Coordinates of C-alpha atoms and ligand atoms in Angstrom, one line a residue:
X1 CA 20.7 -25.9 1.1
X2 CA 18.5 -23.9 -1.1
X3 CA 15.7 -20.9 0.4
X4 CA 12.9 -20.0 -1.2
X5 CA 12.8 -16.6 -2.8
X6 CA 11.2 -14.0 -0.7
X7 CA 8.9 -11.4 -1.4
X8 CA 8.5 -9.2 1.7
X9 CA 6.3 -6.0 1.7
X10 CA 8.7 -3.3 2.6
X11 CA 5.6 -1.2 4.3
X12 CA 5.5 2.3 3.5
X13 CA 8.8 4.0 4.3
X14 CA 10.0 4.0 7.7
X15 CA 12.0 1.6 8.8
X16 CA 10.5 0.8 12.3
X17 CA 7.0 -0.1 10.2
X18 CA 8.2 -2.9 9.0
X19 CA 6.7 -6.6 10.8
X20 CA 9.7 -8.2 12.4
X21 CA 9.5 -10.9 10.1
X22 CA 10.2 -9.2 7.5
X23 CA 12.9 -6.9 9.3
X24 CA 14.7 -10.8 9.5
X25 CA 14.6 -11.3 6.0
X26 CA 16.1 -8.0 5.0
X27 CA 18.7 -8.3 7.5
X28 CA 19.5 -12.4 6.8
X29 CA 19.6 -11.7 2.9
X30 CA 22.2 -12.4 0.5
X31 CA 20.4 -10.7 -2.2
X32 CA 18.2 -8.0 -2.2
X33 CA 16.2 -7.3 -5.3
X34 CA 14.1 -3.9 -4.7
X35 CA 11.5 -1.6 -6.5
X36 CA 13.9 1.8 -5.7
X37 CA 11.5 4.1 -6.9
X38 CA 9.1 3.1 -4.1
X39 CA 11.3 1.8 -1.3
X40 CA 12.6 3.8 1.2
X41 CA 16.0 3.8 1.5
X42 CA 16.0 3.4 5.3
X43 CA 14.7 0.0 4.4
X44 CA 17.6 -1.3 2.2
X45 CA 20.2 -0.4 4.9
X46 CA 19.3 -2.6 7.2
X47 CA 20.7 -5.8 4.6
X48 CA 24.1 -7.0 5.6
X49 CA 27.1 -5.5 4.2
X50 CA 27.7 -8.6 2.1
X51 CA 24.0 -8.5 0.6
X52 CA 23.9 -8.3 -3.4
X53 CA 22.1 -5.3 -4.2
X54 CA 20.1 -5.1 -7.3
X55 CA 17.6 -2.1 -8.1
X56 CA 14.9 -2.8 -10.4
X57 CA 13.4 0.6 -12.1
X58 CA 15.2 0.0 -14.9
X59 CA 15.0 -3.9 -15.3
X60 CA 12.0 -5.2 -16.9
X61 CA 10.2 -8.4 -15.7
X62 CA 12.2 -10.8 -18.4
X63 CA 15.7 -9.4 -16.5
X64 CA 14.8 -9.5 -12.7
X65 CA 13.1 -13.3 -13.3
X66 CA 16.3 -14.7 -14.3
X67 CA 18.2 -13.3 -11.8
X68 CA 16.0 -14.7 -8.8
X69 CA 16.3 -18.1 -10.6
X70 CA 19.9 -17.6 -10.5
X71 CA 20.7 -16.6 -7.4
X72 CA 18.0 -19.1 -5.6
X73 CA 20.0 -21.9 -7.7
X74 CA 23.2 -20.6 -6.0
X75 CA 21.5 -21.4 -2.7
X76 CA 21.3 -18.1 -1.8
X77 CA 18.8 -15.9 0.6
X78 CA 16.9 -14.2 -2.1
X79 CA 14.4 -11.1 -1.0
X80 CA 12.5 -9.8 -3.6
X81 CA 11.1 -6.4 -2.0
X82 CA 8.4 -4.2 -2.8
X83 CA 6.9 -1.1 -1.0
X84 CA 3.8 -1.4 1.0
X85 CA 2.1 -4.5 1.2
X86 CA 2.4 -7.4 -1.1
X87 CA -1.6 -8.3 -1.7
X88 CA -2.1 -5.4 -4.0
X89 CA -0.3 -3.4 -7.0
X90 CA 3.0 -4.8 -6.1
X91 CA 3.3 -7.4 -9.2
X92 CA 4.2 -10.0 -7.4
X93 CA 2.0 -12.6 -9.2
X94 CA 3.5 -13.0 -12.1
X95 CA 7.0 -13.1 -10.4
X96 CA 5.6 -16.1 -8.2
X97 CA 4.4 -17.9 -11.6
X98 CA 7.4 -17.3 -13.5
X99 CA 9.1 -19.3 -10.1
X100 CA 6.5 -21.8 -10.0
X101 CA 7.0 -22.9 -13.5
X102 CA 11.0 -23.0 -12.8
X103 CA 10.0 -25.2 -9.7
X104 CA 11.5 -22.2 -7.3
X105 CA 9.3 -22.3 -3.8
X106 CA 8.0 -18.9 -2.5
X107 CA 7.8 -16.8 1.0
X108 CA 5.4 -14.0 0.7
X109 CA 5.6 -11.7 3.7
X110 CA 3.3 -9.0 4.5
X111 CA 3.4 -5.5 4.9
X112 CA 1.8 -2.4 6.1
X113 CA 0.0 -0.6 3.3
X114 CA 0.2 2.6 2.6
X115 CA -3.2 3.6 3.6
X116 CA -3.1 2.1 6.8
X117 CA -0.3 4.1 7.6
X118 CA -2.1 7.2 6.4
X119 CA -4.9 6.8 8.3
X120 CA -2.4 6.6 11.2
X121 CA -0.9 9.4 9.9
X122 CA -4.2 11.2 10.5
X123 CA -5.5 9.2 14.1
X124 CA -8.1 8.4 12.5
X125 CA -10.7 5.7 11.5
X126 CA -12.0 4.9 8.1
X127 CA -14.9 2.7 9.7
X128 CA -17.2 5.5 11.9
X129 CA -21.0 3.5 13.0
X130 CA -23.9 5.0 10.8
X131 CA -21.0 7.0 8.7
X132 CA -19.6 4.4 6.9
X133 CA -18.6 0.7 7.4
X134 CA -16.6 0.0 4.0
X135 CA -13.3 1.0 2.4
X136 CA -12.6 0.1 -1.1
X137 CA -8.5 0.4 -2.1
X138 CA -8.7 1.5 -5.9
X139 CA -7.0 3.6 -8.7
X140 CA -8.2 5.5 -11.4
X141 CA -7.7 3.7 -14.7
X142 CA -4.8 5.0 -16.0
X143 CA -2.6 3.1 -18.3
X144 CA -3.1 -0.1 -16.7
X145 CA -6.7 -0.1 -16.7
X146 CA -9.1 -1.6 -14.8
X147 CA -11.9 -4.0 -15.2
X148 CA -15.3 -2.1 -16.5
X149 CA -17.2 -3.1 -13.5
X150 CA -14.6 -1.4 -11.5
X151 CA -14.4 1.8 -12.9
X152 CA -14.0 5.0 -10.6
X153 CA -17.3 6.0 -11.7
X154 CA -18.7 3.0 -9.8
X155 CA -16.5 2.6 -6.4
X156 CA -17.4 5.7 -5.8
X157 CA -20.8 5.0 -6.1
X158 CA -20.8 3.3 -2.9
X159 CA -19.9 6.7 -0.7
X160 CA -17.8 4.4 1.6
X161 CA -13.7 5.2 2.4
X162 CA -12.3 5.2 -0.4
X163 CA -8.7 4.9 -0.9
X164 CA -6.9 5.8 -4.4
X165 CA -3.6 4.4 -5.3
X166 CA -1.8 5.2 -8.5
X167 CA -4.0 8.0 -9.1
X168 CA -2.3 11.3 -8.6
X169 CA -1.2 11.9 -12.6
X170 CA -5.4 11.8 -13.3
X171 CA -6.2 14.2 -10.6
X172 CA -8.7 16.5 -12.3
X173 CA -10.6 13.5 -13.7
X174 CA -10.5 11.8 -10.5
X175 CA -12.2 14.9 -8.8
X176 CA -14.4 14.9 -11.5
X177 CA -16.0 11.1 -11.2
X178 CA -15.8 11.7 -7.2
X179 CA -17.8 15.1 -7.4
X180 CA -20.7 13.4 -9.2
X181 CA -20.9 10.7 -5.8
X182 CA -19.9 12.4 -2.4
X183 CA -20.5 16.0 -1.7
X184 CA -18.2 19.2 -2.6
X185 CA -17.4 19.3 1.4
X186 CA -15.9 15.8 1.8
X187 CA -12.9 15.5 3.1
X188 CA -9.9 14.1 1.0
X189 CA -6.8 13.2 2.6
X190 CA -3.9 13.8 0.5
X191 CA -0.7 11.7 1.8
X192 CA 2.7 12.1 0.0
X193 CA 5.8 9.5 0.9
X194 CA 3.8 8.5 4.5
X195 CA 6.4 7.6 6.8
X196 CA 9.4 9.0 4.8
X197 CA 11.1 12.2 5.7
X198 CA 9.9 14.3 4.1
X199 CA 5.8 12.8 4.5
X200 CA 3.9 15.6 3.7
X201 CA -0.2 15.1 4.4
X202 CA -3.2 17.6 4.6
X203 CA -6.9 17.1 4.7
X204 CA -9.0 19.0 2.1
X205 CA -12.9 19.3 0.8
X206 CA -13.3 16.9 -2.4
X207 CA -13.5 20.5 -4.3
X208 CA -9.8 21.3 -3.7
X209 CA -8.2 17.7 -4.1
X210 CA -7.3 18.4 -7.5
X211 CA -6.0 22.2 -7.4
X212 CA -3.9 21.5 -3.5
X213 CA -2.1 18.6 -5.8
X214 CA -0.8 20.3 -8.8
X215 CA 0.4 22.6 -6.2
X216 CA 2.5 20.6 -4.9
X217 CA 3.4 19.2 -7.9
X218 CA 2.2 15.3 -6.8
X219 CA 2.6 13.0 -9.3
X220 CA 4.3 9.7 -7.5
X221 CA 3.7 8.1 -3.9
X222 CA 0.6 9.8 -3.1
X223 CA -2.2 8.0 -1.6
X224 CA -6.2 9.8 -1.5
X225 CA -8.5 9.0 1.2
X226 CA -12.0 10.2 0.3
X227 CA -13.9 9.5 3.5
X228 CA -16.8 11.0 5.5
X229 CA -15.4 9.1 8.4
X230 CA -12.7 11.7 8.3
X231 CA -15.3 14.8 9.8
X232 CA -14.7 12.7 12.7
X233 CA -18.5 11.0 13.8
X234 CA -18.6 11.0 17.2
X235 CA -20.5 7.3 16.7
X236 CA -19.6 5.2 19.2
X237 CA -18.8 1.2 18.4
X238 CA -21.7 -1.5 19.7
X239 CA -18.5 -3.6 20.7
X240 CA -17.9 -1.6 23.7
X241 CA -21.6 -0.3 24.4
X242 CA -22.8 -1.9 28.0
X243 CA -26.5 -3.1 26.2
X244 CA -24.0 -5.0 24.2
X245 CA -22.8 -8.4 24.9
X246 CA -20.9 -10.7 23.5
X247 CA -18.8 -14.2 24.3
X248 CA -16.5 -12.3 26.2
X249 CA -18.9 -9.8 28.1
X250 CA -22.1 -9.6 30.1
X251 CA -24.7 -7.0 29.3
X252 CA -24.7 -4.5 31.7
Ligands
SAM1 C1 2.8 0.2 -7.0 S1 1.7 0.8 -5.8 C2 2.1 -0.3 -4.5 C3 1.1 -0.1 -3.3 C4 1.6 -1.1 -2.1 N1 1.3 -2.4 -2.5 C5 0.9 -0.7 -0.8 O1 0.3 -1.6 -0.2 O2 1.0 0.5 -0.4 C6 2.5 2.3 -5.4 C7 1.5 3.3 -5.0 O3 1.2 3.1 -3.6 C8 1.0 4.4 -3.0 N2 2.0 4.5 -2.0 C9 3.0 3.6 -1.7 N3 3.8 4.0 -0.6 C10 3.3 5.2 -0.3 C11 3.6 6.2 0.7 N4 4.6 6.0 1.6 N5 2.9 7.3 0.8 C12 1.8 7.5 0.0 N6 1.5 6.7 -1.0 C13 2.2 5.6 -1.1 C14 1.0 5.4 -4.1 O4 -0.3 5.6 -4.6 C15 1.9 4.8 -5.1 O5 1.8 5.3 -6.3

């Protein structure tokens, strides 16, 4: 019997924000194929003692596609697992065409993304009525690059929650391009390793995002929330107004 190979987002550290389906696959696999500089390791302990454990910082994509060919062709449970969730930054796209081309079917499993659980983090809401009803999930450039019409310069252009991935090693530019869009005062959420021991989050004004990270020294796993939803509106929802009705609910 053969599986297809699964790529499960791993969420963003602890172990209990995982979905169940993909606490099942980690826990059913024969292999386990995971991004160890972003996975926490309460994740990968939950495989079985017989899993095949294979870490891939130092594999490039021309190693790690062989050995999920392999191992599928063996008949064995593959998981393929990445941090966060799998719809963004986790490479999983040209893993999935490299198996399509080898005739290899796919699972992709969800997960919880590290903003979300940031947000959490904070109780808070990045959607506030008449504050702002948008968030864009972004990086700065960096080596990768991004697309011209997606430069920083231009999300932030839209003053909605803004949440910065893969940005922390281009802090003083980032400040920079957000200083000339949303006021000095705006708060920044900083969030190192959500979820992981040793999370470490604070809530600063746009002017100190740069300076409160280089003193901490934050160069991997930190996410930025720029927000004005994070001032807290006291805006309340239509949803639950009484003048507001709905298929489930009478006006008042
Ligand atoms: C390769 S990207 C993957 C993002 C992933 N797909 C997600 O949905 O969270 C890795 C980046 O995600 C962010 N990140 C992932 N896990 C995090 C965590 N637990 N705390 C803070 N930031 C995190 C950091 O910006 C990190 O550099």
């Amino acid at each position: 019997m053969t599986h297809p190979v699964c790529f499960v987002g791993g969420g963003p550290g602890a172990a209990d924000l995982l979905t169940l389906r993909a606490a099942e696959r980690i826990r059913q696999a024969d292999v386990l194929i995971w991004t160890d500089s972003l996975v926490c390791p309460q994740i990968t302990a939950l495989a079985p003692d017989h899993c095949e454990r294979i870490r891939t910082s130092t594999l490039t994509l021309e190693e790690v596609i062989p050995l999920l060919i392999d191992r599928q062709r063996q008949g064995a449970k593959v998981v393929r697992l990445h941090d966060g969730d799998t719809a963004f930054y986790s490479a999983i796209n040209e893993q999935i065409c490299a198996l399509n081309d080898a005739d290899i079917p796919v699972e992709v499993v969800p997960g919880v993304s590290a903003y979300q659980a940031a947000a959490a983090g904070l109780s808070s809401e990045l959607t506030i009525p008449g504050v702002v009803q948008t968030i864009v999930l972004g990086r700065a450039g960096g080596r990768t690059g991004v697309p011209p019409s997606e430069e920083l310069d231009r999300l932030a252009g839209l003053g909605a929650s803004l949440c910065l991935y893969l940005s922390a090693r281009h802090i003083d530019d980032v400040q920079a391009t957000l200083q000339r869009h949303y006021p000095d005062d705006t708060p920044v959420a900083i969030a190192y390793r959500v979820s992981w021991p040793d999370e470490w989050m604070s809530v600063v004004p746009l002017a100190q995002m740069a300076a409160a990270s280089k003193e901490r020294q934050l160069i991997r796993t930190t996410l930025y929330i720029i927000s004005p939803a994070l001032n807290g509106g006291q805006q309340r929802s239509r949803l639950y107004s009484p003048d507001h009705d709905h298929l489930f609910r009478q006006r008042h």
